[in-house]
Tab-separated table of C-alpha atoms (C1' of nucleotides) and ligand atoms in Angstrom:
chain	number	residue	atom	x	y	z
A	563	MET	CA	-121.342	-17.376	-190.680
A	564	SER	CA	-120.771	-16.888	-186.991
A	565	CYS	CA	-119.508	-13.626	-185.600
A	566	ILE	CA	-118.088	-13.322	-182.107
A	567	LYS	CA	-117.101	-9.690	-182.133
A	568	GLU	CA	-118.323	-6.175	-182.861
A	569	GLU	CA	-116.990	-3.820	-180.303
A	570	MET	CA	-117.312	-0.095	-179.920
A	571	PHE	CA	-114.210	0.980	-181.868
A	572	SER	CA	-112.202	-0.497	-184.708
A	573	LYS	CA	-108.853	-2.058	-183.880
A	574	ALA	CA	-107.147	0.777	-185.716
A	575	CYS	CA	-108.936	3.217	-183.442
A	576	LYS	CA	-108.036	1.333	-180.282
A	577	TYR	CA	-104.378	1.260	-181.295
A	578	ALA	CA	-104.563	4.978	-182.022
A	579	ILE	CA	-106.046	5.807	-178.647
A	580	ASN	CA	-103.564	3.615	-176.804
A	581	ALA	CA	-100.657	5.051	-178.763
A	582	MET	CA	-101.713	8.620	-178.047
A	583	ILE	CA	-102.088	7.843	-174.363
A	584	TYR	CA	-98.695	6.162	-174.271
A	585	VAL	CA	-96.938	9.071	-175.928
A	586	ALA	CA	-98.779	11.479	-173.650
A	587	SER	CA	-97.576	9.496	-170.649
A	588	LEU	CA	-93.913	9.930	-171.491
A	589	PRO	CA	-91.869	11.806	-168.872
A	590	GLU	CA	-91.267	15.500	-169.417
A	591	GLY	CA	-88.209	16.332	-171.498
A	592	MET	CA	-87.837	12.877	-173.002
A	593	GLN	CA	-91.215	12.823	-174.736
A	594	ARG	CA	-90.519	11.288	-178.103
A	595	ALA	CA	-91.094	7.595	-178.668
A	596	GLY	CA	-90.263	5.462	-181.687
A	597	LEU	CA	-92.578	3.063	-183.463
A	598	LYS	CA	-90.994	-0.013	-181.876
A	599	GLU	CA	-91.273	1.392	-178.399
A	600	ILE	CA	-94.885	2.410	-178.915
A	601	SER	CA	-96.114	-0.825	-180.436
A	602	LYS	CA	-94.339	-2.749	-177.718
A	603	ALA	CA	-95.884	-0.591	-175.017
A	604	ILE	CA	-99.401	-1.053	-176.331
A	605	ASP	CA	-98.929	-4.592	-177.677
A	606	SER	CA	-99.937	-3.836	-181.235
A	607	PRO	CA	-98.649	-5.051	-184.613
A	608	GLU	CA	-95.738	-2.825	-185.538
A	609	ALA	CA	-96.294	-2.233	-189.237
A	610	PHE	CA	-99.999	-1.666	-188.841
A	611	THR	CA	-99.362	0.712	-185.994
A	612	ALA	CA	-96.982	2.630	-188.251
A	613	LYS	CA	-99.849	3.321	-190.652
A	614	ILE	CA	-102.025	4.568	-187.853
A	615	LEU	CA	-99.324	6.823	-186.481
A	616	GLN	CA	-98.905	8.234	-189.970
A	617	GLN	CA	-102.578	9.138	-190.019
A	618	LEU	CA	-102.279	10.799	-186.630
A	619	VAL	CA	-99.321	12.811	-187.897
A	620	ARG	CA	-101.312	13.881	-190.975
A	621	VAL	CA	-104.152	15.234	-188.853
A	622	GLU	CA	-101.556	16.885	-186.645
A	623	LEU	CA	-102.360	15.081	-183.440
A	624	LEU	CA	-98.789	13.804	-183.453
A	625	SER	CA	-95.538	15.266	-184.753
A	626	SER	CA	-92.819	13.008	-186.019
A	627	ALA	CA	-89.063	13.163	-186.552
A	628	LYS	CA	-86.907	10.869	-188.620
A	629	GLY	CA	-83.399	9.679	-187.961
A	630	PRO	CA	-81.652	8.749	-184.733
A	631	HIS	CA	-83.589	9.858	-181.649
A	632	GLY	CA	-86.535	10.441	-183.929
A	633	GLY	CA	-90.018	9.239	-183.160
A	634	PHE	CA	-93.421	10.580	-182.314
A	635	ALA	CA	-94.577	13.254	-179.895
A	636	ILE	CA	-97.921	14.770	-179.047
A	637	GLN	CA	-98.526	17.848	-181.143
A	638	GLY	CA	-100.246	20.501	-179.080
A	639	ASP	CA	-101.461	20.531	-175.508
A	640	PRO	CA	-102.324	17.113	-174.040
A	641	ASN	CA	-104.707	18.949	-171.736
A	642	THR	CA	-106.869	19.982	-174.643
A	643	ILE	CA	-106.585	16.965	-176.930
A	644	THR	CA	-109.569	14.701	-176.374
A	645	ILE	CA	-110.185	11.035	-177.069
A	646	ALA	CA	-113.029	12.232	-179.298
A	647	GLN	CA	-110.482	13.865	-181.596
A	648	VAL	CA	-108.506	10.659	-181.876
A	649	VAL	CA	-111.620	8.598	-182.585
A	650	ALA	CA	-112.813	11.068	-185.204
A	651	ALA	CA	-109.403	11.026	-186.891
A	652	ILE	CA	-109.423	7.252	-187.338
A	653	ASP	CA	-113.021	6.034	-187.313
A	654	GLY	CA	-114.727	9.139	-188.623
A	655	ASP	CA	-117.803	10.600	-187.015
A	656	MET	CA	-120.357	7.889	-187.695
A	657	ILE	CA	-120.186	6.908	-184.057
A	658	PHE	CA	-121.158	10.451	-183.107
A	659	THR	CA	-123.767	11.105	-185.772
A	660	GLY	CA	-124.823	7.847	-187.447
A	661	CYS	CA	-128.103	5.978	-187.020
A	662	ALA	CA	-127.835	2.912	-184.797
A	663	LEU	CA	-129.996	0.874	-187.153
A	664	GLY	CA	-128.411	2.026	-190.383
A	665	LEU	CA	-130.845	4.621	-191.702
A	666	LYS	CA	-129.068	6.901	-194.138
A	667	LYS	CA	-129.434	9.824	-191.779
A	668	CYS	CA	-130.208	9.997	-188.089
A	669	SER	CA	-132.926	12.569	-187.558
A	670	GLU	CA	-135.847	13.505	-185.355
A	671	ASP	CA	-138.092	13.843	-188.390
A	672	HIS	CA	-137.575	10.334	-189.685
A	673	PRO	CA	-136.317	8.391	-186.665
A	674	CYS	CA	-135.522	4.696	-186.621
A	675	PRO	CA	-137.332	2.568	-184.036
A	676	VAL	CA	-134.656	3.021	-181.394
A	677	HIS	CA	-133.700	6.605	-182.161
A	678	HIS	CA	-134.909	8.197	-178.964
A	679	LYS	CA	-133.451	5.548	-176.713
A	680	PHE	CA	-130.217	5.460	-178.622
A	681	LYS	CA	-129.757	9.185	-178.790
A	682	ALA	CA	-129.281	9.354	-175.040
A	683	ILE	CA	-126.538	6.731	-175.160
A	684	ARG	CA	-124.809	8.469	-178.000
A	685	GLU	CA	-124.861	11.777	-176.201
A	686	HIS	CA	-123.519	10.121	-173.101
A	687	LEU	CA	-120.706	8.552	-175.112
A	688	THR	CA	-119.967	11.722	-177.045
A	689	GLY	CA	-119.851	13.783	-173.868
A	690	MET	CA	-117.505	11.303	-172.276
A	691	LEU	CA	-115.129	11.278	-175.239
A	692	LEU	CA	-115.196	15.054	-175.559
A	693	THR	CA	-114.316	15.590	-171.916
A	694	SER	CA	-111.598	12.961	-171.708
A	695	ASN	CA	-108.298	14.676	-172.317
A	696	LEU	CA	-105.009	12.936	-172.909
A	697	LYS	CA	-103.216	14.494	-169.979
A	698	GLU	CA	-105.657	13.331	-167.350
A	699	ILE	CA	-105.854	9.826	-168.821
A	700	ALA	CA	-102.102	9.503	-169.179
A	701	GLU	CA	-101.731	10.376	-165.497
A	702	GLY	CA	-103.717	7.305	-164.564
A	703	VAL	CA	-101.233	5.215	-166.483
A	704	ASN	CA	-98.259	6.918	-164.891
A	705	ASP	CA	-99.733	6.406	-161.451
A	706	GLY	CA	-100.065	2.690	-162.144
A	707	LYS	CA	-103.833	2.940	-161.851
A	708	SER	CA	-104.542	1.857	-165.422
A	709	PHE	CA	-102.864	-0.199	-168.113
A	710	LEU	CA	-102.228	-0.034	-171.838
A	711	LYS	CA	-101.942	-3.746	-172.504
A	712	TYR	CA	-102.965	-7.312	-171.501
B	859	MET	CA	-105.870	3.550	-195.506
B	860	SER	CA	-108.781	5.835	-194.765
B	861	CYS	CA	-111.769	4.610	-192.853
B	862	ILE	CA	-115.077	6.449	-192.809
B	863	LYS	CA	-117.126	4.117	-190.692
B	864	GLU	CA	-117.258	2.140	-187.432
B	865	GLU	CA	-120.683	2.256	-185.973
B	866	MET	CA	-122.147	0.653	-182.892
B	867	PHE	CA	-123.426	-2.579	-184.463
B	868	SER	CA	-122.414	-4.700	-187.444
B	869	LYS	CA	-124.585	-4.531	-190.530
B	870	ALA	CA	-125.684	-8.095	-189.890
B	871	CYS	CA	-126.854	-7.022	-186.468
B	872	LYS	CA	-128.720	-3.995	-187.777
B	873	TYR	CA	-130.510	-6.133	-190.343
B	874	ALA	CA	-131.377	-8.598	-187.597
B	875	ILE	CA	-132.828	-5.930	-185.325
B	876	ASN	CA	-134.802	-4.346	-188.141
B	877	ALA	CA	-136.095	-7.716	-189.308
B	878	MET	CA	-137.206	-8.690	-185.826
B	879	ILE	CA	-138.978	-5.368	-185.376
B	880	TYR	CA	-140.667	-5.710	-188.763
B	881	VAL	CA	-141.933	-9.221	-188.035
B	882	ALA	CA	-143.062	-8.089	-184.599
B	883	SER	CA	-144.992	-5.245	-186.203
B	884	LEU	CA	-147.117	-7.536	-188.358
B	885	PRO	CA	-150.864	-7.376	-187.673
B	886	GLU	CA	-152.370	-10.039	-185.373
B	887	GLY	CA	-153.433	-13.219	-187.126
B	888	MET	CA	-151.395	-12.623	-190.253
B	889	GLN	CA	-148.022	-12.587	-188.543
B	890	ARG	CA	-145.770	-14.537	-190.849
B	891	ALA	CA	-143.588	-12.766	-193.384
B	892	GLY	CA	-141.436	-14.214	-196.147
B	893	LEU	CA	-137.820	-13.332	-196.861
B	894	LYS	CA	-138.690	-11.115	-199.821
B	895	GLU	CA	-141.234	-9.151	-197.845
B	896	ILE	CA	-138.864	-8.674	-194.933
B	897	SER	CA	-135.827	-7.602	-196.918
B	898	LYS	CA	-137.992	-5.222	-198.899
B	899	ALA	CA	-139.483	-3.756	-195.731
B	900	ILE	CA	-136.111	-3.122	-194.158
B	901	ASP	CA	-134.222	-2.396	-197.394
B	902	SER	CA	-131.588	-5.093	-196.939
B	903	PRO	CA	-129.847	-7.450	-199.371
B	904	GLU	CA	-132.097	-10.479	-199.732
B	905	ALA	CA	-129.606	-13.347	-199.736
B	906	PHE	CA	-127.578	-11.909	-196.904
B	907	THR	CA	-130.723	-11.310	-194.905
B	908	ALA	CA	-131.639	-14.959	-195.443
B	909	LYS	CA	-128.474	-16.007	-193.628
B	910	ILE	CA	-129.243	-13.738	-190.726
B	911	LEU	CA	-132.815	-14.979	-190.453
B	912	GLN	CA	-131.433	-18.523	-190.393
B	913	GLN	CA	-129.283	-17.603	-187.422
B	914	LEU	CA	-132.256	-16.066	-185.646
B	915	VAL	CA	-134.227	-19.258	-186.264
B	916	ARG	CA	-131.364	-21.355	-184.863
B	917	VAL	CA	-131.305	-19.383	-181.632
B	918	GLU	CA	-135.090	-19.631	-181.549
B	919	LEU	CA	-135.865	-15.952	-181.708
B	920	LEU	CA	-137.784	-16.674	-184.917
B	921	SER	CA	-139.711	-19.687	-186.135
B	922	SER	CA	-139.873	-20.503	-189.808
B	923	ALA	CA	-142.137	-22.452	-192.164
B	924	LYS	CA	-141.403	-23.592	-195.693
B	925	GLY	CA	-143.743	-23.785	-198.622
B	926	PRO	CA	-146.564	-21.507	-199.758
B	927	HIS	CA	-147.649	-19.083	-197.022
B	928	GLY	CA	-144.461	-19.994	-195.232
B	929	GLY	CA	-142.117	-17.422	-193.779
B	930	PHE	CA	-140.870	-16.176	-190.452
B	931	ALA	CA	-142.632	-15.360	-187.213
B	932	ILE	CA	-141.496	-14.238	-183.790
B	933	GLN	CA	-140.969	-17.221	-181.553
B	934	GLY	CA	-142.127	-16.442	-178.066
B	935	ASP	CA	-143.589	-13.309	-176.514
B	936	PRO	CA	-142.602	-10.030	-178.227
B	937	ASN	CA	-143.155	-8.384	-174.866
B	938	THR	CA	-140.277	-10.250	-173.339
B	939	ILE	CA	-137.868	-10.445	-176.274
B	940	THR	CA	-135.313	-7.659	-175.985
B	941	ILE	CA	-133.041	-5.972	-178.490
B	942	ALA	CA	-130.200	-7.167	-176.273
B	943	GLN	CA	-131.100	-10.763	-177.125
B	944	VAL	CA	-131.000	-10.006	-180.835
B	945	VAL	CA	-127.670	-8.218	-180.572
B	946	ALA	CA	-126.170	-11.053	-178.528
B	947	ALA	CA	-127.394	-13.614	-181.060
B	948	ILE	CA	-125.639	-11.903	-183.967
B	949	ASP	CA	-122.769	-9.826	-182.606
B	950	GLY	CA	-121.988	-11.803	-179.480
B	951	ASP	CA	-121.496	-10.179	-176.108
B	952	MET	CA	-118.297	-8.228	-176.677
B	953	ILE	CA	-120.318	-5.048	-176.742
B	954	PHE	CA	-121.637	-5.872	-173.274
B	955	THR	CA	-118.462	-7.188	-171.715
B	956	GLY	CA	-115.430	-6.296	-173.840
B	957	CYS	CA	-112.785	-3.703	-173.068
B	958	ALA	CA	-113.167	-0.492	-175.053
B	959	LEU	CA	-109.447	-0.321	-175.723
B	960	GLY	CA	-108.926	-3.980	-176.543
B	961	LEU	CA	-107.480	-5.416	-173.336
B	962	LYS	CA	-108.030	-9.164	-173.262
B	963	LYS	CA	-110.395	-8.811	-170.354
B	964	CYS	CA	-112.265	-5.850	-168.956
B	965	SER	CA	-111.763	-5.770	-165.212
B	966	GLU	CA	-111.541	-3.487	-162.209
B	967	ASP	CA	-108.253	-5.064	-161.186
B	968	HIS	CA	-106.449	-4.351	-164.415
B	969	PRO	CA	-108.416	-1.530	-166.014
B	970	CYS	CA	-107.544	0.177	-169.265
B	971	PRO	CA	-107.109	3.960	-169.177
B	972	VAL	CA	-110.760	4.641	-169.960
B	973	HIS	CA	-112.314	1.779	-168.045
B	974	HIS	CA	-114.132	3.789	-165.426
B	975	LYS	CA	-115.489	6.324	-167.824
B	976	PHE	CA	-116.445	3.687	-170.358
B	977	LYS	CA	-118.096	1.375	-167.887
B	978	ALA	CA	-120.840	3.912	-167.282
B	979	ILE	CA	-121.585	4.157	-170.985
B	980	ARG	CA	-121.637	0.429	-171.387
B	981	GLU	CA	-124.018	0.010	-168.489
B	982	HIS	CA	-126.238	2.697	-169.925
B	983	LEU	CA	-126.246	0.941	-173.287
B	984	THR	CA	-126.755	-2.502	-171.803
B	985	GLY	CA	-129.631	-1.290	-169.665
B	986	MET	CA	-131.263	0.328	-172.657
B	987	LEU	CA	-130.975	-2.794	-174.801
B	988	LEU	CA	-132.195	-5.045	-171.995
B	989	THR	CA	-135.275	-2.949	-171.379
B	990	SER	CA	-136.219	-2.438	-175.014
B	991	ASN	CA	-138.730	-5.100	-175.932
B	992	LEU	CA	-139.883	-5.872	-179.436
B	993	LYS	CA	-143.545	-5.238	-178.780
B	994	GLU	CA	-143.104	-1.694	-177.556
B	995	ILE	CA	-140.692	-0.824	-180.370
B	996	ALA	CA	-142.874	-2.380	-183.050
B	997	GLU	CA	-145.780	-0.249	-181.851
B	998	GLY	CA	-143.835	2.886	-182.694
B	999	VAL	CA	-143.474	1.597	-186.231
B	1000	ASN	CA	-147.147	0.708	-186.500
B	1001	ASP	CA	-148.115	4.145	-185.231
B	1002	GLY	CA	-146.016	5.750	-187.940
B	1003	LYS	CA	-143.757	7.293	-185.319
B	1004	SER	CA	-140.632	5.484	-186.439
B	1005	PHE	CA	-139.249	3.922	-189.593
B	1006	LEU	CA	-137.414	0.801	-190.663
B	1007	LYS	CA	-135.753	2.188	-193.749
B	1008	TYR	CA	-134.304	5.254	-195.572
C	1296	DT	C1'	-149.220	-36.908	-207.534
C	1297	DT	C1'	-147.431	-33.051	-209.365
C	1298	DA	C1'	-146.222	-28.235	-209.514
C	1299	DA	C1'	-145.263	-24.138	-207.133
C	1300	DA	C1'	-143.617	-21.683	-203.190
C	1301	DT	C1'	-140.413	-20.997	-199.806
C	1302	DA	C1'	-136.756	-21.728	-196.328
C	1303	DA	C1'	-132.113	-24.221	-195.564
C	1304	DA	C1'	-127.622	-25.125	-196.781
C	1305	DG	C1'	-123.377	-24.807	-198.995
C	1306	DA	C1'	-120.164	-22.895	-202.261
C	1307	DC	C1'	-118.502	-18.932	-203.971
C	1308	DA	C1'	-117.421	-13.715	-204.748
C	1309	DA	C1'	-116.529	-9.034	-203.477
C	1310	DA	C1'	-115.320	-5.600	-200.318
C	1311	DA	C1'	-113.334	-3.888	-196.232
C	1312	DA	C1'	-110.317	-4.222	-192.317
C	1313	DT	C1'	-106.177	-5.827	-190.578
C	1314	DA	C1'	-101.456	-6.884	-191.183
C	1315	DT	C1'	-96.793	-7.405	-193.421
C	1316	DC	C1'	-92.935	-6.283	-196.399
C	1317	DC	C1'	-89.919	-3.534	-199.095
C	1318	DT	C1'	-88.167	0.741	-200.876
C	1319	DT	C1'	-87.495	5.645	-200.275
C	1320	DT	C1'	-86.617	9.784	-197.714
C	1321	DA	C1'	-84.766	12.468	-194.093
C	1322	DA	C1'	-82.093	13.221	-189.986
C	1323	DT	C1'	-78.104	12.268	-186.971
C	1324	DA	C1'	-73.621	10.965	-185.660
C	1325	DT	C1'	-69.173	9.608	-186.809
D	1217	DA	C1'	-69.026	12.221	-196.892
D	1218	DT	C1'	-70.677	8.092	-195.117
D	1219	DA	C1'	-73.084	4.973	-192.355
D	1220	DT	C1'	-76.845	4.409	-189.346
D	1221	DT	C1'	-81.280	5.254	-187.611
D	1222	DA	C1'	-86.023	5.869	-188.081
D	1223	DA	C1'	-90.324	7.521	-190.302
D	1224	DA	C1'	-93.019	7.704	-194.937
D	1225	DG	C1'	-94.953	5.513	-198.637
D	1226	DG	C1'	-96.422	1.946	-201.577
D	1227	DA	C1'	-97.374	-2.725	-202.805
D	1228	DT	C1'	-99.032	-6.893	-201.309
D	1229	DA	C1'	-101.115	-10.489	-198.280
D	1230	DT	C1'	-104.456	-12.250	-194.957
D	1231	DT	C1'	-108.678	-12.277	-192.524
D	1232	DT	C1'	-113.273	-10.899	-191.676
D	1233	DT	C1'	-117.477	-9.126	-193.124
D	1234	DT	C1'	-120.714	-8.596	-196.447
D	1235	DG	C1'	-123.031	-10.272	-200.279
D	1236	DT	C1'	-124.565	-13.620	-204.146
D	1237	DC	C1'	-125.776	-17.889	-206.406
D	1238	DT	C1'	-127.230	-22.586	-206.856
D	1239	DT	C1'	-129.029	-26.712	-205.122
D	1240	DT	C1'	-131.763	-29.220	-201.797
D	1241	DA	C1'	-135.540	-30.043	-198.693
D	1242	DT	C1'	-140.149	-29.200	-197.142
D	1243	DT	C1'	-144.752	-27.591	-197.348
D	1244	DT	C1'	-149.045	-26.356	-199.649
D	1245	DA	C1'	-152.428	-26.497	-203.139
D	1246	DA	C1'	-154.338	-27.952	-207.307
E	1176	LIG	S1	-132.518	7.597	-186.630
E	1176	LIG	FE1	-131.627	5.769	-185.866
E	1176	LIG	S2	-130.485	6.550	-184.215
E	1176	LIG	FE2	-131.410	8.359	-184.944
E	1177	LIG	S1	-110.718	-2.572	-168.989
E	1177	LIG	FE1	-111.081	-1.373	-170.759
E	1177	LIG	S2	-113.193	-0.984	-170.535
E	1177	LIG	FE2	-112.804	-2.149	-168.762
DNA sequence: TTAAATAAAGACAAAAATATCCTTTAATAT
DNA sequence: ATATTAAAGGATATTTTTGTCTTTATTTAA
């Protein structure tokens, strides 16, 4: 026993978010990146990343193409795809709806001891994720203001 | 592949918080609870809970006594022990200091794409945990306003 | 002094998350 | 057509987290 972790999102989810941002940051016209390119850009394990990209394709956040010049592209409008959607696709919605202390159901009627305090945080987080769209975030990366690795 | 989880804290951490609140909620005078009583009160697996209580004893958030009428008690003043201390003891401080997207270090100089947005959430969360003391939270439980299980 | 109660400690087991590897399928270019 | 490229899918491996079991040590009470 001895844990030195527990962060907000799973690794799978972090890779997913980073991958989506990377693909969204690709220059117009040439916006299709292969697995190798993506996992290199976000410094993630290639094979594991492949599984995550597959999931994102299944939920139609990404489109994919096989063969030479194949790869992954954002499916839909980067302006309207939110980080919340990516998180929900990979980690599910427990982070948006679950009880902080593990009660089966988070509710006002049968609240856990930190429900009221925690609810505010959760709403803050949810609001942030829902209003963060890929386009805007990818611009920060393109402008050199933020980074996808290290 | 197919995850339907990822919550804010690890299970170990949730059990720890609940256990601390339960022990803090014990009536004056008779404030020493055994493992069985605690894990029943918070609906947690007994043996696993034992390990967590051991950790809490090691970091001196709890004191323990063996033998008949032994058990666990809060060590120190419940008014000044915060949920943040319990979380840090079990989950470490990644939740307070780590990068949301997995960069090795969260910093202003080399921010990840969601750093600025996420920082606000993290400060909100940190502030909440730092200002939530055991005494106050345990009172809610004693008043029947909040619940430790189901 | 002995028996009972209870926490501590260590070994082990099961489940979940993370990660890798190999084969198959589809697309492209020659 | 064929060879090459790249994603999809499936099986497997590793690591971490969660959980259990057994033994030991300590305290209390009879
Ligand atoms: S009941 Fe625990 S967070 Fe709502
Ligand atoms: S660098 Fe990612 S949260 Fe600060």
